[in-house]
Coordinates of C-alpha atoms and ligand atoms in Angstrom, one line a residue:
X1 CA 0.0 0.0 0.0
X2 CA 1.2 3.6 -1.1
X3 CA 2.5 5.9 1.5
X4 CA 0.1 9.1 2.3
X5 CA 1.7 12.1 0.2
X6 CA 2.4 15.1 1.7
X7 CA 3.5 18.0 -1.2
X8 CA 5.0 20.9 0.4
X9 CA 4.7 24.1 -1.4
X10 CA 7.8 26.5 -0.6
X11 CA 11.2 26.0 1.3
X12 CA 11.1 29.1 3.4
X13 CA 11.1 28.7 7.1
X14 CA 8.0 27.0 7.5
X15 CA 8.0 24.8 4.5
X16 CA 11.4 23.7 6.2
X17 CA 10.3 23.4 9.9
X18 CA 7.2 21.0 8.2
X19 CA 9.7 18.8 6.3
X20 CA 11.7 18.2 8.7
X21 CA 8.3 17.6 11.3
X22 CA 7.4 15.2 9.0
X23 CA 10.9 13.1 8.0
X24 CA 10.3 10.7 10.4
X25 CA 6.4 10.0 10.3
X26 CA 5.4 7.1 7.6
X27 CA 4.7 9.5 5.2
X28 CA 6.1 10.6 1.5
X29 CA 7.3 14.2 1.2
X30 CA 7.3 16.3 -2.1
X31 CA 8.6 19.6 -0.9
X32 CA 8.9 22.3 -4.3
X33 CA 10.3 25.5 -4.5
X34 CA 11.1 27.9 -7.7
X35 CA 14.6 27.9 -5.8
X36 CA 16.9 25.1 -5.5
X37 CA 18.4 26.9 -1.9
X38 CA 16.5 28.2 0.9
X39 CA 17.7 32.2 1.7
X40 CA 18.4 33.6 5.0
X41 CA 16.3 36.8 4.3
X42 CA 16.7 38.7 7.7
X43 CA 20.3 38.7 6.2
X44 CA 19.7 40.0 2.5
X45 CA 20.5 43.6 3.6
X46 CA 24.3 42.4 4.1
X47 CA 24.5 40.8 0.7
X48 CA 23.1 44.0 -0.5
X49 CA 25.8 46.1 1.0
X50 CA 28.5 43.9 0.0
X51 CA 29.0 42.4 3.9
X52 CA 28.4 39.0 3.0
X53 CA 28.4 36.6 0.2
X54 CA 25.0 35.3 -1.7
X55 CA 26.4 31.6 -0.7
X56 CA 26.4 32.5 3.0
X57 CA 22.8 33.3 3.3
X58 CA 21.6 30.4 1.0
X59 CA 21.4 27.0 1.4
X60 CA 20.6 24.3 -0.7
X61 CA 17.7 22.7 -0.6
X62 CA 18.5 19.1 -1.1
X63 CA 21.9 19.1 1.1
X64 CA 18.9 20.0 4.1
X65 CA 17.2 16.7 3.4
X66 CA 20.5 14.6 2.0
X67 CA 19.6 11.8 4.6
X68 CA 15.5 11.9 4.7
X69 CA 14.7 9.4 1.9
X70 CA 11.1 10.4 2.6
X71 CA 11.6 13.9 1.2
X72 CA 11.9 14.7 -2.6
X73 CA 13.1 18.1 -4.1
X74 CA 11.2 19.6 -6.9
X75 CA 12.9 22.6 -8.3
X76 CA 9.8 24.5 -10.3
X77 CA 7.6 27.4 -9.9
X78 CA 3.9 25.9 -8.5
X79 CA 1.3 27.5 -11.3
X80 CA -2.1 25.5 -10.7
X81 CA -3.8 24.1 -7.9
X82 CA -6.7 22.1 -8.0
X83 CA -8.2 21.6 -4.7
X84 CA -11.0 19.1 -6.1
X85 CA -8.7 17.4 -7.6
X86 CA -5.9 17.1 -5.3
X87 CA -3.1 17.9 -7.2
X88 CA -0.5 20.7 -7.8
X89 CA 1.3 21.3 -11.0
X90 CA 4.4 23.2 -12.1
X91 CA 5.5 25.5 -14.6
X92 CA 7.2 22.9 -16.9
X93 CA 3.6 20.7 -16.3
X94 CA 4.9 18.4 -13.7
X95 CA 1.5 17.3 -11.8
X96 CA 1.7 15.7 -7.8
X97 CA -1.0 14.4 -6.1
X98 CA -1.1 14.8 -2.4
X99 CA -3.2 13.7 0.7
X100 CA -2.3 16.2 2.3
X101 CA -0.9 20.0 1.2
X102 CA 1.2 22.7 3.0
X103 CA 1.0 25.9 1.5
X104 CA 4.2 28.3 2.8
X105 CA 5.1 30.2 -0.7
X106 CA 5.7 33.3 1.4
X107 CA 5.3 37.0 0.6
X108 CA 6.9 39.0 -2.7
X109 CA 7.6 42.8 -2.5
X110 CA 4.7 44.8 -3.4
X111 CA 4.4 48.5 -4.5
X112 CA 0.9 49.3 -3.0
X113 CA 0.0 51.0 -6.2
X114 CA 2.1 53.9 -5.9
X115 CA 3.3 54.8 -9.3
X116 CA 6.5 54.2 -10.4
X117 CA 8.1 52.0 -8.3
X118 CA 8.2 49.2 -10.6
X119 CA 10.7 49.4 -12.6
X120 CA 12.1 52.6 -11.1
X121 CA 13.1 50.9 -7.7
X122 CA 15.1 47.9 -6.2
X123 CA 12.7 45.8 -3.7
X124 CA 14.8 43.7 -1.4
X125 CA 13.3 40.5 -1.2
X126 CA 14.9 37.9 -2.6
X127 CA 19.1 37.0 -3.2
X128 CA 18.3 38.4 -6.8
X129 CA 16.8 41.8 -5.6
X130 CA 20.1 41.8 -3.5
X131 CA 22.9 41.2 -5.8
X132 CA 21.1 43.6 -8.1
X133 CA 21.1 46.0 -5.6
X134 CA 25.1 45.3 -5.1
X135 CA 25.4 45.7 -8.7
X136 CA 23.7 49.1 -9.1
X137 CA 25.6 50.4 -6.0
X138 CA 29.2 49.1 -7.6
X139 CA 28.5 50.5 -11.3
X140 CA 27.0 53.7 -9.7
X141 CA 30.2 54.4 -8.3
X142 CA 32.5 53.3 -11.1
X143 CA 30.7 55.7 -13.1
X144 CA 31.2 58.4 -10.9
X145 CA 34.6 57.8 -10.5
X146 CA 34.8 58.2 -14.3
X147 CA 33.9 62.0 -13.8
X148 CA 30.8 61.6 -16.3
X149 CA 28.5 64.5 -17.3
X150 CA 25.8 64.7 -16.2
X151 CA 27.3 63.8 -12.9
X152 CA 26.0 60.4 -11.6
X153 CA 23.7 61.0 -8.9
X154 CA 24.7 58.7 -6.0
X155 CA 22.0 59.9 -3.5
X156 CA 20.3 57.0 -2.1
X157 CA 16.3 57.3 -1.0
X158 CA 15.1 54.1 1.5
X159 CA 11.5 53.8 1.4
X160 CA 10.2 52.1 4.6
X161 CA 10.8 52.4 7.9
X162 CA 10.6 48.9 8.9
X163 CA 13.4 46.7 10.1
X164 CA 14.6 46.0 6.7
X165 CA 15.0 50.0 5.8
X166 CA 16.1 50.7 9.1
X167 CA 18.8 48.1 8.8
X168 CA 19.2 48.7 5.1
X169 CA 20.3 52.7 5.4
X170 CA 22.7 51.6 8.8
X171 CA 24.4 49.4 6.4
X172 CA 24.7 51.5 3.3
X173 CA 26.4 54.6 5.4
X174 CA 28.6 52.0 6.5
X175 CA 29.1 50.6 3.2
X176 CA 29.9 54.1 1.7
X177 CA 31.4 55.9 4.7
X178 CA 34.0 53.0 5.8
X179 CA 35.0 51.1 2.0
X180 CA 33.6 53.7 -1.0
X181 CA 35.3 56.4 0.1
X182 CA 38.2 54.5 0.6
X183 CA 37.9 52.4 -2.8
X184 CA 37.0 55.8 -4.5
X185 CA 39.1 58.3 -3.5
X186 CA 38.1 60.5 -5.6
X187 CA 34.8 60.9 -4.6
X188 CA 35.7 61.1 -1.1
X189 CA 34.9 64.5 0.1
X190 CA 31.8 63.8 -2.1
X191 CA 28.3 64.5 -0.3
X192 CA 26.3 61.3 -0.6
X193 CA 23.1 61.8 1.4
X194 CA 20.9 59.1 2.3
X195 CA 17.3 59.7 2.8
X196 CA 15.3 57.6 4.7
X197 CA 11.4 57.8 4.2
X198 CA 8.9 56.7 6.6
X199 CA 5.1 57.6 6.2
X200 CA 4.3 56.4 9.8
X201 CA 5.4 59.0 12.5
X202 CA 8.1 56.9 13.7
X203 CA 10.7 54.0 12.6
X204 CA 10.4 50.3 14.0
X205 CA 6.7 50.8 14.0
X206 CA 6.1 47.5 15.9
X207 CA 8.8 48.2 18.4
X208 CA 7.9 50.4 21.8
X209 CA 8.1 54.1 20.7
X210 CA 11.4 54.6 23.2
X211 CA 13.5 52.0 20.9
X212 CA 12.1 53.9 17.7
X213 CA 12.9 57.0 18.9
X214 CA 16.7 55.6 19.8
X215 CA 17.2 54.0 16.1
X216 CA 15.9 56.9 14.7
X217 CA 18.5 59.2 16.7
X218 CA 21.1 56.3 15.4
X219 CA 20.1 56.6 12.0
X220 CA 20.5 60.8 12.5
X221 CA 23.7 60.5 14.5
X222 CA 25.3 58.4 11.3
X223 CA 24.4 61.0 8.7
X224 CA 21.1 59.6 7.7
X225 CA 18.0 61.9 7.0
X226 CA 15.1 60.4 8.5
X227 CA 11.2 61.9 6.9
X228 CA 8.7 60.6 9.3
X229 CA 4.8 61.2 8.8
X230 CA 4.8 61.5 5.2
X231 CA 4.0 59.0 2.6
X232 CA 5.5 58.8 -1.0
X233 CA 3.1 60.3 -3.7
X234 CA 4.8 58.3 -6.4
X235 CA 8.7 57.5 -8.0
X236 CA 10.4 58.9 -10.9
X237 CA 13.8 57.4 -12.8
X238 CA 15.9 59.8 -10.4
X239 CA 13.7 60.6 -7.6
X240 CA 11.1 60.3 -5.0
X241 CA 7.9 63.3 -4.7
X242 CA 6.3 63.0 -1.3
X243 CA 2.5 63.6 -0.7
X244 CA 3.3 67.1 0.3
X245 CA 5.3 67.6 -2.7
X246 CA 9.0 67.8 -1.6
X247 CA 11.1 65.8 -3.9
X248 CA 14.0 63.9 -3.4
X249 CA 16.3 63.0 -6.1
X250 CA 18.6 59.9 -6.2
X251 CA 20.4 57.6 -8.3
X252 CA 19.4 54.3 -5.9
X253 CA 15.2 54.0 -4.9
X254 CA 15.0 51.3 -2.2
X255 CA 11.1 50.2 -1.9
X256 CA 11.6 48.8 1.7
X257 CA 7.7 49.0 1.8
X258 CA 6.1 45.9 2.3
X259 CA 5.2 42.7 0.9
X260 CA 2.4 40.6 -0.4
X261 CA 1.2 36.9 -0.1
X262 CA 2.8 35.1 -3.3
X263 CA 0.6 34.7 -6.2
X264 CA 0.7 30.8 -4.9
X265 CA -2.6 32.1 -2.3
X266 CA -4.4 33.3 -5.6
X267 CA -4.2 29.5 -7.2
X268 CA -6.4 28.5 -4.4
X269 CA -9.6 30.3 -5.7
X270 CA -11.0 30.9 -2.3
X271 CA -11.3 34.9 -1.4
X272 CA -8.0 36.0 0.2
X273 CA -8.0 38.4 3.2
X274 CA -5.8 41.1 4.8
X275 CA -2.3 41.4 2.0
X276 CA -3.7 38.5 -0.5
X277 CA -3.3 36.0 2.4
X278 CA -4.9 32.7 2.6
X279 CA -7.8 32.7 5.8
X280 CA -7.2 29.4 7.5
X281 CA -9.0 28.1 10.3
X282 CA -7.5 27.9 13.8
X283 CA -5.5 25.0 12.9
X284 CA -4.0 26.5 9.9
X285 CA -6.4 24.3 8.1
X286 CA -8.3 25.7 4.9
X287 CA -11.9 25.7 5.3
X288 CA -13.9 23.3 3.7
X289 CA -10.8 21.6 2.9
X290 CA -9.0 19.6 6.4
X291 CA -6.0 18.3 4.8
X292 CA -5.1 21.6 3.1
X293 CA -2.7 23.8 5.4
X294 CA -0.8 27.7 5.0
X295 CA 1.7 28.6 7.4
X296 CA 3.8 31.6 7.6
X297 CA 3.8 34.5 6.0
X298 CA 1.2 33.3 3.4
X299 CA -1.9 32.6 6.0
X300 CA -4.2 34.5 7.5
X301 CA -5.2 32.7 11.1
X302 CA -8.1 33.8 12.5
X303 CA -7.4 37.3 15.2
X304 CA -5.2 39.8 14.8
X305 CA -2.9 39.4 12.1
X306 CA 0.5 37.6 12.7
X307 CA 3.7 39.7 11.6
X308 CA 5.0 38.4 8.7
X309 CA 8.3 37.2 10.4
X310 CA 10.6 33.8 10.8
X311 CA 9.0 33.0 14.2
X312 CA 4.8 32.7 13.0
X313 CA 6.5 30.5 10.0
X314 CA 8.4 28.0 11.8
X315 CA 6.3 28.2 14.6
X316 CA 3.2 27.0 12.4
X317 CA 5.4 24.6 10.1
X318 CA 6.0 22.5 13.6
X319 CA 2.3 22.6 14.2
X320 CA 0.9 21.7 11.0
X321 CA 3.1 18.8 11.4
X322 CA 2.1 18.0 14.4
X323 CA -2.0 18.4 12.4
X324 CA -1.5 16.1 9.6
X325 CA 0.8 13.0 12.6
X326 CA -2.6 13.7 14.2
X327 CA -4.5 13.6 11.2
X328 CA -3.2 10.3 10.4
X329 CA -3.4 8.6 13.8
X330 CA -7.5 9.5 13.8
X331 CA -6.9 12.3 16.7
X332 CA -8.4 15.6 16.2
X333 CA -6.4 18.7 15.7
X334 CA -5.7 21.0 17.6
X335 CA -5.6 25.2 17.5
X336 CA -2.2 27.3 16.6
X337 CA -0.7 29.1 19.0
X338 CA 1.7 32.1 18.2
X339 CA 4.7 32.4 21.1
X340 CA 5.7 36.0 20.7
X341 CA 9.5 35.6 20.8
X342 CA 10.0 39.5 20.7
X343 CA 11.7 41.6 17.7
X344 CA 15.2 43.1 17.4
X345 CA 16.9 45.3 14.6
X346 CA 20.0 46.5 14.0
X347 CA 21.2 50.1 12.6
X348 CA 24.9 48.6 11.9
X349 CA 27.9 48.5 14.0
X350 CA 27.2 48.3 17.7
X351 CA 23.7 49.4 17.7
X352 CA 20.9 47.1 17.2
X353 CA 17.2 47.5 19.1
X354 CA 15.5 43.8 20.7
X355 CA 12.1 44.0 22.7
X356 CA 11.3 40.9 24.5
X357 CA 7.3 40.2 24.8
X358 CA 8.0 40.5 28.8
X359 CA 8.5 44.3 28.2
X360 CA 12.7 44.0 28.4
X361 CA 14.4 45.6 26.2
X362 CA 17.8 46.4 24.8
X363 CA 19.3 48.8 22.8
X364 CA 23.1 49.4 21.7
X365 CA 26.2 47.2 21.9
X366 CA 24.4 44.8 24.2
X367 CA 21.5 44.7 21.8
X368 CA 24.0 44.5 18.9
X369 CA 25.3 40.9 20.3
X370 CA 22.3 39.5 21.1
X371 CA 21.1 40.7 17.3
X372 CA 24.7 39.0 16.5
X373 CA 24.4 35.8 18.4
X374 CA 20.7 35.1 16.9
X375 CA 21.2 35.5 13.6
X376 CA 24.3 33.0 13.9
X377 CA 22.2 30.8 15.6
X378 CA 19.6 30.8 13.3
X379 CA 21.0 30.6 10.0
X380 CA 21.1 27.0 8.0
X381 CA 23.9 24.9 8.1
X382 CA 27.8 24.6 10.2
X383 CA 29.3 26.2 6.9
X384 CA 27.2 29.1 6.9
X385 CA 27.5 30.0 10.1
X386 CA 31.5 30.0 9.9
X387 CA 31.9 32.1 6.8
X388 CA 28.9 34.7 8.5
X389 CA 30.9 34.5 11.7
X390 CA 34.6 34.8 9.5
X391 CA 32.8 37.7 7.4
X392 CA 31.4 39.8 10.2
X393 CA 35.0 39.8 12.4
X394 CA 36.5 40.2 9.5
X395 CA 34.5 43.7 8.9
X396 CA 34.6 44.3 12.2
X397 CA 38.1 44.3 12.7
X398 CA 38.8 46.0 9.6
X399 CA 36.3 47.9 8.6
X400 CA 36.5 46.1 5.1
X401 CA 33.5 44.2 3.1
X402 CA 35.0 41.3 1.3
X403 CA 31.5 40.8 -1.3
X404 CA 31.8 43.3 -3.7
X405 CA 32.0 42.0 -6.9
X406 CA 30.8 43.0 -10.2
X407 CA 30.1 39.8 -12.1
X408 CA 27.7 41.0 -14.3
X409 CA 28.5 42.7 -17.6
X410 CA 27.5 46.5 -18.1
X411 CA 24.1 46.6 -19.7
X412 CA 24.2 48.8 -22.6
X413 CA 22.7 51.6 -21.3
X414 CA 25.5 52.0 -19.0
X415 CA 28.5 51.8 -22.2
X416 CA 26.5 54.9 -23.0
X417 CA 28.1 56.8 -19.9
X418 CA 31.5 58.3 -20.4
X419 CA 33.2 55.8 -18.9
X420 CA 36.5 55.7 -21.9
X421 CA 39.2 54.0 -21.5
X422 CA 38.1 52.8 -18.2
X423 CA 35.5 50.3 -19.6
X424 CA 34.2 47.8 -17.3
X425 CA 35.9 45.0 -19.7
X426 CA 38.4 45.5 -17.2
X427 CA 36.6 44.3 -14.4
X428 CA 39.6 43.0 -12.6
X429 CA 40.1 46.8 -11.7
X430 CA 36.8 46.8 -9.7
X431 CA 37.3 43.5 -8.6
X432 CA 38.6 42.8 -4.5
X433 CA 39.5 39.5 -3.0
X434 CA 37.9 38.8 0.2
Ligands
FAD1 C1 14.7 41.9 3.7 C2 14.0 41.1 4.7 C3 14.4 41.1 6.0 C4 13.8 40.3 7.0 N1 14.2 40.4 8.3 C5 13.6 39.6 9.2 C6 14.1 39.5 10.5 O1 15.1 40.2 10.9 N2 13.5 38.7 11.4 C7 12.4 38.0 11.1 O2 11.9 37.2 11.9 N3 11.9 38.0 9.8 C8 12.5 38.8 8.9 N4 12.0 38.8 7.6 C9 10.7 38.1 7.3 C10 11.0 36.6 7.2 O3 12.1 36.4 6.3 C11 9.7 36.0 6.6 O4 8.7 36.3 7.5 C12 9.8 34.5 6.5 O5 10.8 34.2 5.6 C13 8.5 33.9 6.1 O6 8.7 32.5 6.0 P1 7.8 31.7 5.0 O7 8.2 30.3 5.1 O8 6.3 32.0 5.2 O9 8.1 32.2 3.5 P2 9.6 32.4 2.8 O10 10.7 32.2 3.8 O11 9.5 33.7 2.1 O12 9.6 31.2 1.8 C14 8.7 31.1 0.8 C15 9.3 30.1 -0.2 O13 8.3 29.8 -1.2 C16 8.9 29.8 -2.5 N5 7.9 30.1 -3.5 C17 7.2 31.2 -3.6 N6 6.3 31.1 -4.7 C18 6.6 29.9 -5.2 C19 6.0 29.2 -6.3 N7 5.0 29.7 -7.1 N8 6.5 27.9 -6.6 C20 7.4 27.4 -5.9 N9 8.0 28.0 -4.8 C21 7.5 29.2 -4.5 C22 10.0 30.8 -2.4 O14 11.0 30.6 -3.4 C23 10.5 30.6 -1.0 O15 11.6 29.7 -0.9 C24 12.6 39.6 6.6 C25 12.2 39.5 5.3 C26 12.9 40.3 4.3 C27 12.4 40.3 2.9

């Protein structure tokens, strides 16, 4: 007799966490993702600004499971699901039945409708949206360091004042203030404002307003401008127009925004709630449908909303494990339960902001080292952890970033600029070893 199947949609945190719930329970495993590695994202900020390496914040998917015979890896892009049916298909028309199906496709970046951030913006969401970002930061400043006219604009706008903006502007000041100037020196007297754009009266919105207030005078101390309480209108090529009509012009748009469920949730046909997510029942169920499940940033539980962070995902990954053992055993199942774990951020080099739910907080060096110790702890895999840990001494201690690269070739656009004799054929010029 055939082995109930389990198909796993996604190989974030949750998807993971139910895999691996699930490796030892008499059960087959299809677990698929459009990715062959699972990405670190609370991280993607450093690969951005050239701290870290794309490998060290990505893991492969089928080295997690190398010794679960019960889980397969399917490398394709889920693009039908037919709930009557029980199956799930793929781009290239693979279908899998299941018994059972775990829905954790995540969140992608959205723009909320506000003109012209597509195309005129770099979202930071996945390890693409972050080497890109690398990329546009490098060839921005190897083409002002080719003295082109028009000058290149290096301003740099981040929109959001969430965590990942927060942390996104600490590390680009760094980035520029401790290596580009040093790597450029002649752009080193060179103004290169940052602008940091909040709509919300205050950064960290989820933290306690005493820690917002404290990043905020971090981000300030280090040179950043911080615009609280005003929205953005909409984006142009080289700038940013605020709802009261300011403008601010730069050659590098962040869109630190937000996100949305994955177009995975609209595959379902059921109506979506709150952000496109999928309303489950209070076992992460789908109603009407017991032996469908969503977990993480994807699902909509019944209450107030989850934050759409690691903890809700792994958190519900273990428990819709836990569901479908019971499931199979002919036990009922039982509600989710959400342990806040409390939230931290950091504004770079020995400051970083961590709230506990118990009301203890933490702010500076002492909250940089726990920020530190976490992330170690929680990224995938002995190797990973080693080159992070090598990495982040290795900037600390000399102020260096090892990751800045530029392996891709100029676009045309960018042969345009006057860059002579100094074409980027060369690359080994803009090239450093770690
Ligand atoms: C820049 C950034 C910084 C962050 N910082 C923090 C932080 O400091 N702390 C924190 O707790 N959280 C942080 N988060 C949020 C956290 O990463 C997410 O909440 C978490 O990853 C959600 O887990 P998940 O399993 O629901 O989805 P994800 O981890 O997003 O995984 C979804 C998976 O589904 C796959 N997928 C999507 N669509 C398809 C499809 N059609 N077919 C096949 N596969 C598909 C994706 O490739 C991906 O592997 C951050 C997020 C970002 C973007």
């Amino acid at each position: 007799m055939s082995r109930p199947h389990v198909v796993i949609i996604g190989s974030g945190f949750g998807g993971i966490r139910a895999a691996k719930g699930l490796a030892d329970v008499d059960v087959d495993i299809t677990l698929i993702d459009a990715n062959n590695f699972h990405t670190f994202q609370p991280l993607l900020y450093q690969v951005a600004t050239a701290g870290l390496d794309a490998d060290d914040i990505g893991f492969p998917i089928r080295r997690i499971f190398r010794r679960n015979r019960s889980v397969t890896f399917v490398l394709g892009e889920v693009t039908a699901i037919d709930l009557d049916g029980r199956t799930v298909a793929v781009r290239d028309g693979r279908s899998f039945d299941y018994d059972f199906l775990v829905i954790a496709a995540g969140t992608i970046s959205a723009s909320f409708g506000v003109d012209g951030v597509d195309g005129n913006t770099f979202p930071l969401k996945t390890l693409d949206d972050a080497l890109r970002l690398r990329s546009h930061l490098l060839t921005q400043f190897e083409r002002a360091s080719a003295a082109g006219d028009p000058p290149v604009d290096l301003g740099i706008v981040v929109v959001g004042g969430g965590p990942t903006g927060v942390e996104m502007a600490g590390g680009l000041r760094e980035l520029i203030d401790r290596v580009f100037r040093k790597d450029y020196p002649g752009l080193a007297a060179t103004d290169i404002p940052i602008t940091l754009i909040e709509a919300a009266d205050r950064v960290l919105g989820p933290f306690q307003p005493a820690l917002s207030e404290q990043a905020a005078a971090t981000l300030r101390h280090r040179n950043i401008t911080v615009e609280l309480g005003v929205g953005v209108d909409h984006v142009e090529p080289d700038g940013v127009v605020l709802r009261d009509g300011r403008r601010f012009s730069a050659g590098t748009i962040i869109w630190a925004v937000g996100v949305t469920a994955s177009p995975v949730a609209g595959l379902l046909g059921v109506p979506l709630g709150r952000g496109n997510r999928i309303p489950v029942a209070d076992d992460l169920s789908l109603p009407g449908h017991p032996n469908v499940f969503a977990i993480g940033d994807i699902a909509l539980p019944p209450g107030d909303p989850l934050p759409q962070v690691a903890q809700p995902a792994i958190q519900g990954g273990t428990h819709v494990a836990a569901q479908i053992r019971a499931r199979l055993a002919g036990r009922p199942t039982s509600p989710f339960h959400y342990r806040d774990k409390g939230s931290m951020a950091t504004i770079g080099r020995n400051q970083a902001v961590v709230e506990f739910p118990n009301g203890l907080r933490f702010h500076g060096f002492i909250g940089w080292l726990m920020w530190l110790g976490l992330h170690l702890i929680e990224l995938m895999g002995f190797r990973n952890r080693a080159n992070v840990f090598v990495n982040w001494a290795w900037n600390y201690l000399t102020y260096d970033r090892g990751s800045r690269l530029l392996l891709d070739r100029p676009t045309p656009a960018m042969r345009d600029e006057p860059l002579g004799a100094a074409d980027l054929s060369s690359r080994s010029e803009v090239q450093n070893e770690r």
